[in-house]
Amino acid sequence: MKVGIIRAPRAEKSVTASAVKAIKAHKAEAWEVDRDGPVSASTSRLKSTTLIITLGGDGTFLAGARLAAPRGIPLLGVNLGRLGFLTELDAHELEAGLKRFFKGDYRIEERNVLQATLTRDKKNIARAIGLNEAVINRAGEARMLRVEIDVGGQAVGVIDADGVMVATATGSTAYALASGGPILEPTLRDLVLVPINPFALTVRPIVFPPGQDITLAVVRGPAELRIDGGRRSRAVQAGDRLRCGSHPRPLKVVRFSPPESFYRRLAEKLGWGRPLVPMK
């Protein structure tokens, strides 16, 4: 058995060393890479990998998800940051968590993964996957964008806004939530379209059922495309089209907590459902 470790750039070396030691104690092989390192450093090792562990925050978990999902490798997130909404364990729980994993005492939770394709002059010029969202934002000093929305070949409408995003259920509690989108139960395969600062008050987020492809056609730009809030963006021109749908392979997330723990996490991490006035 081979276990890969994706660590955040500032992850403490002692935590990484403890993870490697715990993995080897179960007679498994371990390899590790920096989250921000070249992708080639990890891709060559993924073919025979049976588990990927992320050491960091949600950003590191997202990076691990992009590697794990298309290859069907289970992902276990360990939180070394502040929020850790997506991760399953804190650092001090890692050794016990690995013990449970190697005993088979865990469950797999499947998460929908977004697949985005950027087209220019009917040619695919970029393709990427993400666990959270794909965002088209106005670039530089550009004025408000105008974007045409098409779903499954059906024209939905035209939006004037600072940007538009398509998010998964997992991403509904991230940038989409901050932009006024709804919270979706994370195992749903629905996609949600969320306008960013729309000009019209009547423009609101909309949820589409599984199996639908959402196309964003940029009528007025320029703009930029980002996947999962990545540091690197892709230039988008007027006339470009972004097609978003579900990747055929969902992400397999290793969980030790029960399914209903998502709602507890909402309260603990995001403060949802907590009364403003203390209950007597």
Tab-separated table of C-alpha atoms in Angstrom:
chain	number	residue	atom	x	y	z
A	1	MET	CA	0.000	0.000	0.000
A	2	LYS	CA	1.244	3.493	-0.882
A	3	VAL	CA	0.068	6.730	0.765
A	4	GLY	CA	0.693	10.191	-0.669
A	5	ILE	CA	0.979	13.333	1.459
A	6	ILE	CA	0.162	16.776	0.032
A	7	ARG	CA	1.424	19.368	2.512
A	8	ALA	CA	0.868	23.095	2.718
A	9	PRO	CA	3.994	25.239	2.183
A	10	ARG	CA	4.033	26.269	5.840
A	11	ALA	CA	3.146	22.893	7.301
A	12	GLU	CA	5.348	22.063	10.265
A	13	LYS	CA	7.986	19.474	9.446
A	14	SER	CA	7.230	17.665	12.693
A	15	VAL	CA	3.641	17.007	11.587
A	16	THR	CA	4.768	15.648	8.236
A	17	ALA	CA	7.374	13.475	9.938
A	18	SER	CA	4.739	12.106	12.331
A	19	ALA	CA	2.448	11.279	9.410
A	20	VAL	CA	5.209	9.427	7.559
A	21	LYS	CA	6.141	7.521	10.710
A	22	ALA	CA	2.511	6.510	11.352
A	23	ILE	CA	2.106	5.333	7.760
A	24	LYS	CA	5.258	3.235	7.863
A	25	ALA	CA	4.157	1.737	11.188
A	26	HIS	CA	1.320	0.130	9.227
A	27	LYS	CA	3.842	-1.294	6.748
A	28	ALA	CA	2.803	1.121	4.018
A	29	GLU	CA	4.990	3.261	1.776
A	30	ALA	CA	4.782	7.065	2.027
A	31	TRP	CA	5.651	9.877	-0.342
A	32	GLU	CA	5.209	13.619	0.120
A	33	VAL	CA	5.117	16.770	-2.001
A	34	ASP	CA	4.566	20.481	-1.465
A	35	ARG	CA	1.102	21.680	-2.468
A	36	ASP	CA	2.542	24.524	-4.548
A	37	GLY	CA	5.250	22.426	-6.173
A	38	PRO	CA	5.185	21.231	-9.800
A	39	VAL	CA	2.326	18.866	-10.582
A	40	SER	CA	4.776	16.465	-12.208
A	41	ALA	CA	6.291	15.796	-8.777
A	42	SER	CA	3.169	13.892	-7.739
A	43	THR	CA	1.486	12.648	-10.921
A	44	SER	CA	4.109	9.992	-11.576
A	45	ARG	CA	3.442	8.479	-8.134
A	46	LEU	CA	-0.352	8.509	-8.214
A	47	LYS	CA	-0.903	5.374	-10.282
A	48	SER	CA	-0.165	2.992	-7.410
A	49	THR	CA	-1.332	5.268	-4.574
A	50	THR	CA	-4.221	4.000	-2.442
A	51	LEU	CA	-4.747	7.044	-0.196
A	52	ILE	CA	-3.920	10.757	-0.331
A	53	ILE	CA	-3.586	12.775	2.886
A	54	THR	CA	-3.587	16.560	2.886
A	55	LEU	CA	-1.803	18.442	5.655
A	56	GLY	CA	-2.975	22.057	5.754
A	57	GLY	CA	-6.229	23.936	5.430
A	58	ASP	CA	-9.068	23.866	2.936
A	59	GLY	CA	-6.826	25.156	0.131
A	60	THR	CA	-4.558	22.139	0.506
A	61	PHE	CA	-7.602	19.855	0.591
A	62	LEU	CA	-8.808	21.362	-2.701
A	63	ALA	CA	-5.394	20.780	-4.277
A	64	GLY	CA	-5.472	17.171	-3.132
A	65	ALA	CA	-9.002	16.745	-4.482
A	66	ARG	CA	-7.939	17.766	-7.995
A	67	LEU	CA	-5.326	15.007	-7.941
A	68	ALA	CA	-7.393	12.327	-6.207
A	69	ALA	CA	-10.822	12.621	-7.843
A	70	PRO	CA	-10.091	11.727	-11.490
A	71	ARG	CA	-8.012	8.735	-10.345
A	72	GLY	CA	-10.545	7.411	-7.828
A	73	ILE	CA	-8.107	7.712	-4.904
A	74	PRO	CA	-9.684	8.299	-1.449
A	75	LEU	CA	-8.746	11.616	0.192
A	76	LEU	CA	-8.253	12.277	3.912
A	77	GLY	CA	-7.945	15.891	5.030
A	78	VAL	CA	-5.994	16.899	8.130
A	79	ASN	CA	-6.460	20.473	9.334
A	80	LEU	CA	-3.397	22.523	10.232
A	81	GLY	CA	-5.041	25.857	9.510
A	82	ARG	CA	-7.733	27.948	11.161
A	83	LEU	CA	-11.057	26.970	9.588
A	84	GLY	CA	-10.656	23.484	8.141
A	85	PHE	CA	-14.272	23.204	7.008
A	86	LEU	CA	-13.549	20.473	4.468
A	87	THR	CA	-11.020	18.451	6.438
A	88	GLU	CA	-11.870	15.483	8.675
A	89	LEU	CA	-9.142	15.457	11.339
A	90	ASP	CA	-7.082	17.870	13.393
A	91	ALA	CA	-3.334	17.308	13.609
A	92	HIS	CA	-3.463	15.561	16.992
A	93	GLU	CA	-6.002	13.055	15.617
A	94	LEU	CA	-3.890	11.945	12.656
A	95	GLU	CA	-2.304	8.843	14.203
A	96	ALA	CA	-5.644	7.547	15.518
A	97	GLY	CA	-7.304	8.323	12.196
A	98	LEU	CA	-4.700	6.361	10.229
A	99	LYS	CA	-5.143	3.432	12.596
A	100	ARG	CA	-8.874	3.415	11.866
A	101	PHE	CA	-8.270	3.715	8.126
A	102	PHE	CA	-5.918	0.743	7.970
A	103	LYS	CA	-8.430	-1.276	10.025
A	104	GLY	CA	-11.155	-0.383	7.530
A	105	ASP	CA	-13.108	1.545	10.172
A	106	TYR	CA	-14.253	4.440	7.990
A	107	ARG	CA	-16.838	5.399	5.405
A	108	ILE	CA	-16.498	6.970	1.961
A	109	GLU	CA	-18.428	10.147	1.221
A	110	GLU	CA	-18.727	11.030	-2.460
A	111	ARG	CA	-18.546	14.650	-3.548
A	112	ASN	CA	-19.451	16.034	-6.968
A	113	VAL	CA	-16.505	17.451	-8.924
A	114	LEU	CA	-16.868	20.288	-11.421
A	115	GLN	CA	-15.447	19.966	-14.928
A	116	ALA	CA	-14.979	23.222	-16.851
A	117	THR	CA	-14.030	23.700	-20.505
A	118	LEU	CA	-13.200	27.085	-22.047
A	119	THR	CA	-13.940	27.405	-25.754
A	120	ARG	CA	-12.800	30.079	-28.206
A	121	ASP	CA	-13.816	30.065	-31.888
A	122	LYS	CA	-15.302	26.590	-31.365
A	123	LYS	CA	-11.950	25.233	-30.142
A	124	ASN	CA	-11.251	24.015	-26.611
A	125	ILE	CA	-8.418	26.148	-25.246
A	126	ALA	CA	-8.478	25.122	-21.570
A	127	ARG	CA	-9.916	22.378	-19.419
A	128	ALA	CA	-9.818	22.076	-15.627
A	129	ILE	CA	-11.559	20.389	-12.709
A	130	GLY	CA	-12.414	21.799	-9.302
A	131	LEU	CA	-14.175	20.738	-6.148
A	132	ASN	CA	-15.644	24.143	-5.294
A	133	GLU	CA	-16.372	26.437	-8.214
A	134	ALA	CA	-15.480	27.980	-11.550
A	135	VAL	CA	-15.617	31.790	-11.576
A	136	ILE	CA	-15.580	34.300	-14.414
A	137	ASN	CA	-14.730	37.768	-13.062
A	138	ARG	CA	-14.260	41.066	-14.822
A	139	ALA	CA	-10.558	41.738	-15.358
A	140	GLY	CA	-8.520	44.849	-14.614
A	141	GLU	CA	-10.399	48.074	-15.275
A	142	ALA	CA	-13.067	46.375	-17.373
A	143	ARG	CA	-16.638	47.554	-16.928
A	144	MET	CA	-19.437	45.268	-15.861
A	145	LEU	CA	-19.535	41.931	-17.660
A	146	ARG	CA	-22.420	40.718	-19.743
A	147	VAL	CA	-22.848	36.949	-19.746
A	148	GLU	CA	-25.408	34.775	-21.522
A	149	ILE	CA	-26.532	31.690	-19.589
A	150	ASP	CA	-27.452	28.461	-21.374
A	151	VAL	CA	-28.463	25.237	-19.610
A	152	GLY	CA	-28.754	22.021	-21.598
A	153	GLY	CA	-29.284	23.953	-24.827
A	154	GLN	CA	-31.964	26.152	-23.281
A	155	ALA	CA	-31.338	29.893	-23.045
A	156	VAL	CA	-31.822	30.942	-19.425
A	157	GLY	CA	-31.055	34.658	-19.610
A	158	VAL	CA	-28.464	37.419	-19.772
A	159	ILE	CA	-26.677	38.749	-16.694
A	160	ASP	CA	-24.880	42.073	-16.208
A	161	ALA	CA	-22.603	41.637	-13.203
A	162	ASP	CA	-19.064	41.797	-11.892
A	163	GLY	CA	-18.887	38.073	-12.495
A	164	VAL	CA	-20.685	34.738	-12.506
A	165	MET	CA	-19.785	31.451	-10.851
A	166	VAL	CA	-20.898	27.851	-11.120
A	167	ALA	CA	-20.422	25.967	-7.856
A	168	THR	CA	-20.840	22.421	-6.623
A	169	ALA	CA	-22.661	21.511	-3.423
A	170	THR	CA	-19.266	21.410	-1.698
A	171	GLY	CA	-18.502	24.884	-3.026
A	172	SER	CA	-21.874	26.218	-1.884
A	173	THR	CA	-20.343	26.931	1.555
A	174	ALA	CA	-17.342	28.779	0.105
A	175	TYR	CA	-17.194	31.743	-2.313
A	176	ALA	CA	-20.751	31.029	-3.477
A	177	LEU	CA	-22.052	31.473	0.067
A	178	ALA	CA	-20.116	34.727	0.476
A	179	SER	CA	-21.757	35.955	-2.736
A	180	GLY	CA	-25.274	35.251	-1.486
A	181	GLY	CA	-25.773	31.707	-2.747
A	182	PRO	CA	-27.715	28.946	-0.947
A	183	ILE	CA	-26.214	26.179	1.199
A	184	LEU	CA	-26.528	22.739	-0.396
A	185	GLU	CA	-26.074	19.429	1.394
A	186	PRO	CA	-22.546	18.473	0.279
A	187	THR	CA	-23.310	15.061	-1.248
A	188	LEU	CA	-25.847	16.493	-3.714
A	189	ARG	CA	-24.827	16.472	-7.385
A	190	ASP	CA	-26.681	19.703	-8.171
A	191	LEU	CA	-24.869	22.760	-9.522
A	192	VAL	CA	-25.641	26.301	-8.430
A	193	LEU	CA	-25.191	29.434	-10.537
A	194	VAL	CA	-24.394	32.537	-8.480
A	195	PRO	CA	-24.126	36.049	-9.978
A	196	ILE	CA	-21.498	38.312	-8.383
A	197	ASN	CA	-22.791	41.831	-7.705
A	198	PRO	CA	-25.482	41.736	-10.420
A	199	PHE	CA	-26.825	45.026	-11.767
A	200	ALA	CA	-30.471	43.916	-11.657
A	201	LEU	CA	-32.063	43.304	-8.258
A	202	THR	CA	-34.159	40.495	-9.756
A	203	VAL	CA	-31.105	38.375	-10.635
A	204	ARG	CA	-30.663	35.718	-7.965
A	205	PRO	CA	-28.810	32.396	-7.600
A	206	ILE	CA	-30.406	29.357	-9.186
A	207	VAL	CA	-29.895	25.631	-8.540
A	208	PHE	CA	-29.821	23.156	-11.429
A	209	PRO	CA	-30.395	19.393	-11.066
A	210	PRO	CA	-27.744	16.720	-11.695
A	211	GLY	CA	-26.745	16.000	-15.267
A	212	GLN	CA	-27.160	19.555	-16.541
A	213	ASP	CA	-24.354	21.397	-18.341
A	214	ILE	CA	-24.237	25.149	-17.747
A	215	THR	CA	-22.637	27.348	-20.414
A	216	LEU	CA	-21.507	30.911	-19.717
A	217	ALA	CA	-20.990	32.930	-22.899
A	218	VAL	CA	-19.108	36.186	-22.358
A	219	VAL	CA	-20.789	38.882	-24.455
A	220	ARG	CA	-18.858	41.815	-22.999
A	221	GLY	CA	-15.420	41.476	-21.372
A	222	PRO	CA	-12.557	41.110	-20.851
A	223	ALA	CA	-12.612	38.727	-17.928
A	224	GLU	CA	-10.590	36.082	-16.128
A	225	LEU	CA	-11.343	32.499	-15.165
A	226	ARG	CA	-10.368	30.956	-11.825
A	227	ILE	CA	-10.979	27.447	-10.554
A	228	ASP	CA	-11.281	26.913	-6.782
A	229	GLY	CA	-9.857	30.375	-6.091
A	230	GLY	CA	-6.529	29.445	-7.623
A	231	ARG	CA	-3.710	31.971	-7.743
A	232	ARG	CA	-3.363	31.599	-11.480
A	233	SER	CA	-6.138	32.848	-13.725
A	234	ARG	CA	-6.937	32.328	-17.385
A	235	ALA	CA	-7.726	35.282	-19.657
A	236	VAL	CA	-11.249	35.247	-21.088
A	237	GLN	CA	-12.304	37.328	-24.090
A	238	ALA	CA	-15.656	38.460	-25.387
A	239	GLY	CA	-17.030	35.573	-27.431
A	240	ASP	CA	-15.496	32.872	-25.233
A	241	ARG	CA	-17.744	30.196	-23.754
A	242	LEU	CA	-17.260	28.308	-20.491
A	243	ARG	CA	-19.047	24.978	-20.244
A	244	CYS	CA	-19.458	23.589	-16.730
A	245	GLY	CA	-20.708	20.143	-15.798
A	246	SER	CA	-20.057	17.283	-13.413
A	247	HIS	CA	-16.920	15.194	-13.796
A	248	PRO	CA	-17.788	11.513	-14.403
A	249	ARG	CA	-15.830	10.461	-11.295
A	250	PRO	CA	-16.805	11.911	-7.891
A	251	LEU	CA	-14.268	12.638	-5.169
A	252	LYS	CA	-14.030	9.909	-2.527
A	253	VAL	CA	-13.588	11.544	0.890
A	254	VAL	CA	-12.557	9.457	3.899
A	255	ARG	CA	-14.882	10.129	6.838
A	256	PHE	CA	-14.914	8.812	10.396
A	257	SER	CA	-17.748	11.090	11.547
A	258	PRO	CA	-21.443	10.333	10.824
A	259	PRO	CA	-23.160	11.970	7.807
A	260	GLU	CA	-25.171	14.360	9.986
A	261	SER	CA	-21.941	15.916	11.268
A	262	PHE	CA	-22.157	18.357	8.322
A	263	TYR	CA	-24.846	20.340	10.141
A	264	ARG	CA	-22.800	20.426	13.333
A	265	ARG	CA	-19.865	21.653	11.271
A	266	LEU	CA	-22.018	24.457	9.860
A	267	ALA	CA	-22.716	25.663	13.388
A	268	GLU	CA	-19.188	25.203	14.752
A	269	LYS	CA	-17.223	26.535	11.786
A	270	LEU	CA	-19.602	29.033	10.151
A	271	GLY	CA	-21.928	29.914	13.020
A	272	TRP	CA	-25.068	28.899	11.108
A	273	GLY	CA	-28.181	28.471	13.265
A	274	ARG	CA	-26.744	30.171	16.314
A	275	PRO	CA	-29.166	32.729	17.792
A	276	LEU	CA	-27.980	36.313	17.966
A	277	VAL	CA	-29.524	36.570	21.405
A	278	PRO	CA	-28.400	33.820	23.841
A	279	MET	CA	-31.120	31.318	24.676
A	280	LYS	CA	-32.339	31.365	28.267
